[in-house]
Short mmCIF file of C-alpha atoms in Angstrom, two decimals:
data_model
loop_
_atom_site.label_atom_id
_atom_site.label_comp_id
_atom_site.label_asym_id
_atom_site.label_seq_id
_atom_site.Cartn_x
_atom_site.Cartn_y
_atom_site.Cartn_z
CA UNK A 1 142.61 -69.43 -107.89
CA UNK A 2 140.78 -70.24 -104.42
CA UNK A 3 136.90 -69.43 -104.25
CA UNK A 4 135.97 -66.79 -102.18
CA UNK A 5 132.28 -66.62 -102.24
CA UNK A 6 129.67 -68.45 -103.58
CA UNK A 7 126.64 -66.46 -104.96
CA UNK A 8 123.49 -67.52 -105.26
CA UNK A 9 119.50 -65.06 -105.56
CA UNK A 10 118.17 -63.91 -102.16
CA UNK A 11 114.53 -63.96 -101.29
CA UNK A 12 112.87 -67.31 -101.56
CA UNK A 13 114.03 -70.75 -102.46
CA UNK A 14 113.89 -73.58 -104.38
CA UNK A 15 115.82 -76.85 -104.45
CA UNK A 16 117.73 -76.44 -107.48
CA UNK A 17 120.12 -73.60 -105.43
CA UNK A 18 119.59 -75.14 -102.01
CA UNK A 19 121.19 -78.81 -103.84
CA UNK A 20 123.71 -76.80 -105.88
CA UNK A 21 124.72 -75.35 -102.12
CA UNK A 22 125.53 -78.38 -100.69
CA UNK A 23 127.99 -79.59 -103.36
CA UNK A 24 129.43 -75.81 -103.25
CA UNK A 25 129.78 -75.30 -100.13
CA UNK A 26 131.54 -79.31 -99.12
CA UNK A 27 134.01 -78.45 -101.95
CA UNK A 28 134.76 -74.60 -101.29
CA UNK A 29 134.24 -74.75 -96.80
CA UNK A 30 136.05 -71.50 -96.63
CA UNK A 31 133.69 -69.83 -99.42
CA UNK A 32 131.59 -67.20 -98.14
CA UNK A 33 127.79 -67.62 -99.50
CA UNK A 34 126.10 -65.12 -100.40
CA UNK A 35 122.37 -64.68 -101.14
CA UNK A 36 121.83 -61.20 -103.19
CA UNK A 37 120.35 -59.88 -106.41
CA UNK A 38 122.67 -57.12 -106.49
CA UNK A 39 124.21 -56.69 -109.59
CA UNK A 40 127.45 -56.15 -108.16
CA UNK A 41 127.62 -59.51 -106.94
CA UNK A 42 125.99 -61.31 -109.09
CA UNK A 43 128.07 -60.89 -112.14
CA UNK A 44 131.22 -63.55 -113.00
CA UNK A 45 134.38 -61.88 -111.09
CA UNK A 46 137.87 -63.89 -109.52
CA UNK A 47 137.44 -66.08 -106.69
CA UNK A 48 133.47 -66.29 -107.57
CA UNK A 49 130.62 -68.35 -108.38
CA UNK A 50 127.36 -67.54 -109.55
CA UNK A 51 124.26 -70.22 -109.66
CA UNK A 52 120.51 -69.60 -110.23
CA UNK A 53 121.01 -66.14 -110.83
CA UNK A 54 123.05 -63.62 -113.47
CA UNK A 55 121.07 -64.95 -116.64
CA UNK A 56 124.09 -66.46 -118.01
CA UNK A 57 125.81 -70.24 -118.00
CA UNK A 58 129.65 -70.37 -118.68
CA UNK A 59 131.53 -72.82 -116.94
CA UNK A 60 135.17 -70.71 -117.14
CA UNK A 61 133.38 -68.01 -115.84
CA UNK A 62 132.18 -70.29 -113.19
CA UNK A 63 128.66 -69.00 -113.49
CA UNK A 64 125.28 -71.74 -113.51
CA UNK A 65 122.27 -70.07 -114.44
CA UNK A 66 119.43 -71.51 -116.49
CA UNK A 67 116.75 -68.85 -116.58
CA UNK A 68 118.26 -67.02 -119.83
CA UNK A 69 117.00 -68.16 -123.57
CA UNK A 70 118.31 -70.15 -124.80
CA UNK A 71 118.54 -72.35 -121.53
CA UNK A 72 120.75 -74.66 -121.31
CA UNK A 73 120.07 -78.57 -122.19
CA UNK A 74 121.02 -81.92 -121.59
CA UNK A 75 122.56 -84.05 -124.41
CA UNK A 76 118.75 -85.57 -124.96
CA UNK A 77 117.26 -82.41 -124.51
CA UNK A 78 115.70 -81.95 -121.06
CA UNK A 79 116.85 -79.00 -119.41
CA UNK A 80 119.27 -78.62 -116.98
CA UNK A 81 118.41 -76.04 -113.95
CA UNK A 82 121.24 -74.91 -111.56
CA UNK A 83 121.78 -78.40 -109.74
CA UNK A 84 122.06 -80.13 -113.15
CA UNK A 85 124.73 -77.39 -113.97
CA UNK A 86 126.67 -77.29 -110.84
CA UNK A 87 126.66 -81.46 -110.79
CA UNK A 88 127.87 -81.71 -114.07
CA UNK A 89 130.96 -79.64 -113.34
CA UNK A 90 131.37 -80.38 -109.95
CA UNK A 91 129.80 -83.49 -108.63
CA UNK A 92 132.95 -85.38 -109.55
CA UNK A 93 135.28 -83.30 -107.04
CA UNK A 94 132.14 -83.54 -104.70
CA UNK A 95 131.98 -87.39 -105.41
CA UNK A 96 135.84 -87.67 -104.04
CA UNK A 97 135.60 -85.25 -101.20
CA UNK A 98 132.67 -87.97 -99.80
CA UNK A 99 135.43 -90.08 -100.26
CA UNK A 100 134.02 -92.50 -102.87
CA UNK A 101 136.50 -94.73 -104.49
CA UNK A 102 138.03 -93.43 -107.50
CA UNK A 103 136.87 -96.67 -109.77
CA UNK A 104 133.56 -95.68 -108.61
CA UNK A 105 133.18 -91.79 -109.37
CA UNK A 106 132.18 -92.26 -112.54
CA UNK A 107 129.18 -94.77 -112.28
CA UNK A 108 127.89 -93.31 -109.11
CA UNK A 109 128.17 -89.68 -110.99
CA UNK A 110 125.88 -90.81 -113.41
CA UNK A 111 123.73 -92.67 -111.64
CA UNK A 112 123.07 -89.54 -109.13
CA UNK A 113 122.57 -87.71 -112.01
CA UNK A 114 120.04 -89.81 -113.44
CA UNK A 115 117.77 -90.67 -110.31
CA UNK A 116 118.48 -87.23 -108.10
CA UNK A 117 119.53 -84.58 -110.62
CA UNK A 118 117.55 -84.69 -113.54
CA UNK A 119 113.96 -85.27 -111.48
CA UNK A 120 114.96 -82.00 -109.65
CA UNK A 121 116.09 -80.11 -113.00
CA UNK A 122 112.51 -81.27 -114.70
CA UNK A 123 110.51 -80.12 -111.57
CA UNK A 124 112.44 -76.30 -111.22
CA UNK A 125 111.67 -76.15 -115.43
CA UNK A 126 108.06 -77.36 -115.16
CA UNK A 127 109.03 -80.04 -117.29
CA UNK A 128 107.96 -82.54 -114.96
CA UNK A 129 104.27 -81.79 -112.87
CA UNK A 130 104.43 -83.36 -109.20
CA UNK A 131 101.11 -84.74 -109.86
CA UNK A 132 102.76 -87.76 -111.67
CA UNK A 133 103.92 -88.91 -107.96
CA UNK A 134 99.87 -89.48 -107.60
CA UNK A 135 99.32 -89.57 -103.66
CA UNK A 136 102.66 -89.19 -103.25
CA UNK A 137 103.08 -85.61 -105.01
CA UNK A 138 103.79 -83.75 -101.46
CA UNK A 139 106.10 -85.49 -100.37
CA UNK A 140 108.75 -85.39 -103.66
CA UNK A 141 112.44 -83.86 -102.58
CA UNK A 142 111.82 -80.76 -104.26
CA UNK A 143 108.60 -80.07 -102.43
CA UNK A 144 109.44 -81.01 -98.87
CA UNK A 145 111.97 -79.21 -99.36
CA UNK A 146 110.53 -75.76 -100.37
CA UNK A 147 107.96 -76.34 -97.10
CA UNK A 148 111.30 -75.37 -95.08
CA UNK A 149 111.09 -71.87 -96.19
CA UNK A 150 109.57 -69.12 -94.19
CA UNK A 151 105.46 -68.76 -93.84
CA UNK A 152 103.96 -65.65 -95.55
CA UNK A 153 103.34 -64.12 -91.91
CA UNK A 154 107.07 -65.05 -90.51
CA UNK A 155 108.52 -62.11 -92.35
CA UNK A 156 111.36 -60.49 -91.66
CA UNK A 157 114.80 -59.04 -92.88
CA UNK A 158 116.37 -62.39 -92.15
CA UNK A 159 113.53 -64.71 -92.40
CA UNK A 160 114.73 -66.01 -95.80
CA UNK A 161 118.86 -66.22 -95.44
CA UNK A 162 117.24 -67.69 -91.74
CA UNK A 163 115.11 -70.78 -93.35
CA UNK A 164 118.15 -71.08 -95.83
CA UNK A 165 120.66 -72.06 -93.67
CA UNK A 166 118.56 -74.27 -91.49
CA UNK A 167 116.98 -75.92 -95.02
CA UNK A 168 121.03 -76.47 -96.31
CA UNK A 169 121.47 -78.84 -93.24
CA UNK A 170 118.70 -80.94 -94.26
CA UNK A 171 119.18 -81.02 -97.76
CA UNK A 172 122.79 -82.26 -97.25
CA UNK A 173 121.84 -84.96 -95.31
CA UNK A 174 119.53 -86.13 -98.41
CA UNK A 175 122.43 -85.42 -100.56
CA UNK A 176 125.03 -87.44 -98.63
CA UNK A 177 122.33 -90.06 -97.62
CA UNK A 178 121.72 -90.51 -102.02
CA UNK A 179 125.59 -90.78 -102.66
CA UNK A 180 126.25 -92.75 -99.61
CA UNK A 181 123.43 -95.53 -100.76
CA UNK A 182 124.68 -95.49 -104.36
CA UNK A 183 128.36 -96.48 -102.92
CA UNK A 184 127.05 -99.15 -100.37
CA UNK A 185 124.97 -100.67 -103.25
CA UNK A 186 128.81 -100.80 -105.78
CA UNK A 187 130.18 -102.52 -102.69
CA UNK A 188 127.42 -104.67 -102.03
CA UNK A 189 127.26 -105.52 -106.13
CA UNK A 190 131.04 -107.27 -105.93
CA UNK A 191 129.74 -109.22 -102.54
CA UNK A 192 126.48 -110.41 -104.60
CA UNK A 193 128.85 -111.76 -107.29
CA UNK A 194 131.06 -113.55 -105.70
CA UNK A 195 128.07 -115.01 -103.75
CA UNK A 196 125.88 -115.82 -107.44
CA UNK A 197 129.22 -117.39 -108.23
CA UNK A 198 129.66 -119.86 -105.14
CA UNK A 199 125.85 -120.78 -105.12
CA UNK A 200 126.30 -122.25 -108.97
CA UNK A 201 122.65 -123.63 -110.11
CA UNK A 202 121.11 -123.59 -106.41
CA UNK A 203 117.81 -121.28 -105.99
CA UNK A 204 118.94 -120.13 -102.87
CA UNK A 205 121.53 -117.29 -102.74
CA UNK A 206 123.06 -117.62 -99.21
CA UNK A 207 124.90 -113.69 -98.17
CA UNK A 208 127.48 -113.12 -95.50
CA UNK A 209 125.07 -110.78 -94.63
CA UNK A 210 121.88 -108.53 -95.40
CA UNK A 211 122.35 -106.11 -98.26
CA UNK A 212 121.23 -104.61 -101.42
CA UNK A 213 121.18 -107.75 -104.01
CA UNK A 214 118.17 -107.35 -106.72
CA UNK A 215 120.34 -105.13 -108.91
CA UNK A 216 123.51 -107.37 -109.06
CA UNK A 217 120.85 -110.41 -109.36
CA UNK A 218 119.93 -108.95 -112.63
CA UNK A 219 122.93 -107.92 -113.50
CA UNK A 220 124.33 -111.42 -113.58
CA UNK A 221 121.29 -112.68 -115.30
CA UNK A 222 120.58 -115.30 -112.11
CA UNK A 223 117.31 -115.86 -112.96
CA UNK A 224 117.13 -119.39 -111.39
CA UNK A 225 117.59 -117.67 -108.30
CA UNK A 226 114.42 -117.70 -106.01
CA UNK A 227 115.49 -116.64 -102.56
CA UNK A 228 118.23 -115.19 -100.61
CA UNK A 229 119.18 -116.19 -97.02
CA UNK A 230 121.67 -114.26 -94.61
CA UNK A 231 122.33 -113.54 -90.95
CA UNK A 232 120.56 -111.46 -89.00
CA UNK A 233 122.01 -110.36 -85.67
CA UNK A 234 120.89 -113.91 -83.54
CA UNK A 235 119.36 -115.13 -86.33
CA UNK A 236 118.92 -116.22 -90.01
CA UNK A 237 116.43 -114.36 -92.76
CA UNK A 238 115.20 -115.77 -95.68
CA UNK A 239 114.12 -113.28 -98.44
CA UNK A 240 112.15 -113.42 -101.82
CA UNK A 241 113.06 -111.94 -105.05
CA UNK A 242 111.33 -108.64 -106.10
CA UNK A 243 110.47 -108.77 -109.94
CA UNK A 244 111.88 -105.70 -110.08
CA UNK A 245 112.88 -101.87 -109.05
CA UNK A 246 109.07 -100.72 -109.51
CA UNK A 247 107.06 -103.92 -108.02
CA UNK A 248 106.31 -105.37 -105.22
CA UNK A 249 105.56 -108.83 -106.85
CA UNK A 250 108.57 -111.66 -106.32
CA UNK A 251 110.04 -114.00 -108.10
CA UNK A 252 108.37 -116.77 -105.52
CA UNK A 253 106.46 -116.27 -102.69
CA UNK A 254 106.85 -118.09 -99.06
CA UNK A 255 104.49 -121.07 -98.62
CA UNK A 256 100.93 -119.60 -98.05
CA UNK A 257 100.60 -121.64 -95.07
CA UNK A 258 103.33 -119.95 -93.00
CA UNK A 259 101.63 -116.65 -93.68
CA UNK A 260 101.75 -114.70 -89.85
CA UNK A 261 102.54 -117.56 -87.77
CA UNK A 262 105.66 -117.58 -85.44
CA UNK A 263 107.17 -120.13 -82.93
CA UNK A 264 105.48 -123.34 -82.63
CA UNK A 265 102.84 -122.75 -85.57
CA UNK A 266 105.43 -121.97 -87.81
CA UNK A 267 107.66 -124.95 -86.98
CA UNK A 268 104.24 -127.39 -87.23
CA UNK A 269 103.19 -125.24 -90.39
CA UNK A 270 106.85 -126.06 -91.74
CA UNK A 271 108.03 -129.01 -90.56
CA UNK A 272 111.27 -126.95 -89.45
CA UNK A 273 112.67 -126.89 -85.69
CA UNK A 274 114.03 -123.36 -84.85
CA UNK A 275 111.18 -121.75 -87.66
CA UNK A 276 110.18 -117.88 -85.72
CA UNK A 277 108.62 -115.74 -87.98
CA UNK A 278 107.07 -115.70 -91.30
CA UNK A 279 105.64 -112.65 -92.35
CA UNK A 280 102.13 -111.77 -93.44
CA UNK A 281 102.87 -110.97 -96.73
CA UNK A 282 105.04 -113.65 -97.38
CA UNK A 283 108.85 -111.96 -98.30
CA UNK A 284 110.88 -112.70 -94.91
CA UNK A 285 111.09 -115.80 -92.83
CA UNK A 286 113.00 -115.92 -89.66
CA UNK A 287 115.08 -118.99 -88.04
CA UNK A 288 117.20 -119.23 -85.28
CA UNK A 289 120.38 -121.33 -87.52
CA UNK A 290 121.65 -121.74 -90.62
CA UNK A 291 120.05 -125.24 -90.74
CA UNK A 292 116.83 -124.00 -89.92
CA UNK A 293 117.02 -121.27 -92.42
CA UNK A 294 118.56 -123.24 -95.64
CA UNK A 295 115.30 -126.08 -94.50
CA UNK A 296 112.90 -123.39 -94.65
CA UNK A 297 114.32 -121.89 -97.94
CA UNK A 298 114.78 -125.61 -99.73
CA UNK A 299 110.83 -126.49 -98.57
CA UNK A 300 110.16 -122.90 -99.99
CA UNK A 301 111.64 -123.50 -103.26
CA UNK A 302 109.88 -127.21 -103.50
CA UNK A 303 106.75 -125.39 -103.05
CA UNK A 304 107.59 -123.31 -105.65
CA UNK A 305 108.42 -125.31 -108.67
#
């Protein structure tokens, strides 16, 4: 059976139904969506489906609500609202339609589930206050993304549907953005292995180029690794460590003394011809070779131990 339409509540909006949109509406293009309380359309019928509205969540009826009691709930509990629902029985299909590798679906599923989903499903249940993001609290998805809809004094007949459609736009480029990161990071993991692999007991990871490494750092359990060093356009980088997802801190720092200095202070500082850049805090060093770099990153390391 194709899919018509696509239902979801009119009148204002949240994130759970905007999100739940964008998977929707990339699976089912020719769908028609429709925004409506009506009763007539918000009830299960062929070629329909129903999300954050019609007080009712069955899957072969192909309708996602989570407002009813008893609401629906994740295996641990938490509760689920209309994104949660819609991922879990579509966000595979959606997965392959972005064209991520089949081997990969299942991983990145879950892992979009875990860091994109499930904050959004606690925030639409008020099982999660935005004041936990501290300073940060305006600026969570779910928030920015209910500032796209209308002001109080921009009414109008279309104001909502209006904001809707212009909010779906942005909300699937944070979608596809989340799931395109997640698959650069799987391809980036294999890269990182092979390279953990080649470097055998050295400190220094060297990378065909830059990319996401921490997780597959910790993954392999390489903690005698200290720094990472890759090309960089003209150049070469040298990296530090993070600790961790959550910290700033590194596993080693760069040599207090090349702290800010470029050019010839860093190369005096050093002791390295071709040194350019070492930041102020300490994470990146730049040099203009390979040599340069892997000198910088073996003094780095001596300072270290």
């Amino acid at each position: 059976m194709s899919i018509t339409h696509l239902v979801t509540h009119s009148g204002g909006f949240h994130a759970d139904e905007l999100l739940s949109s964008v998977i929707l509406t990339r699976l089912f293009p020719e769908a028609t969506l429709v925004r409506s309380r009506d009763a007539a359309w918000i009830a299960p019928a062929p070629g329909r489906i129903v999300y954050d509205v019609g007080r009712a969540y069955d899957a072969e009826s192909r309708i996602f609500d989570h407002h009813q009691r008893p609401n629906p709930l994740r295996g641990d509990g938490q509760p689920l609202s209309s994104f949660g629902l819609v991922w879990r029985h579509y966000g595979h299909d959606y997965l392959r339609a972005l064209a991520v590798p089949e081997s990969d679906v299942e991983e990145i599923h879950r892992e979009v589930d875990r860091s994109f989903v499930l904050p959004v499903d606690l925030m639409d249940n008020g099982a999660l206050e935005p004041s936990v993001a501290g300073p940060l609290a305006g600026l969570t998805l779910p928030v920015l993304l209910e500032t796209l809809k209308p002001a109080f004094d921009a009414r109008g007949a279309d104001a909502d549907d209006r904001a809707f459609a212009a909010a779906l736009g942005v909300a699937r480029a944070l979608v596809e953005a989340a799931v395109a990161d997640k698959a650069a990071k799987r391809r980036a993991e294999a890269m990182v292995m092979a390279a953990i692999e080649a470097a055998g007991a050295s400190p220094i990871l060297e990378l065909p180029m830059g990319m996401p490494f921490r997780a597959a750092v910790e993954k392999a359990g390489a903690d005698h690794l200290l720094f990472v060093i890759h090309p960089r356009d003209d150049d070469w980088a040298l990296t530090t460590i993070r600790k961790g997802g959550d910290t700033f801190d590194s596993r080693a720092d760069l040599p207090a003394a090349w702290a800010g200095l470029t050019d010839d202070a860093l190369e005096k500082a050093s002791g390295v011809a071709g040194a350019k850049f070492c930041h102020n805090a300490r994470f990146i060093a730049v040099a203009s070779s390979r040599q340069a770099i892997m000198a910088l990153g073996e003094r780095a390391v001596a300072e270290a131990a």
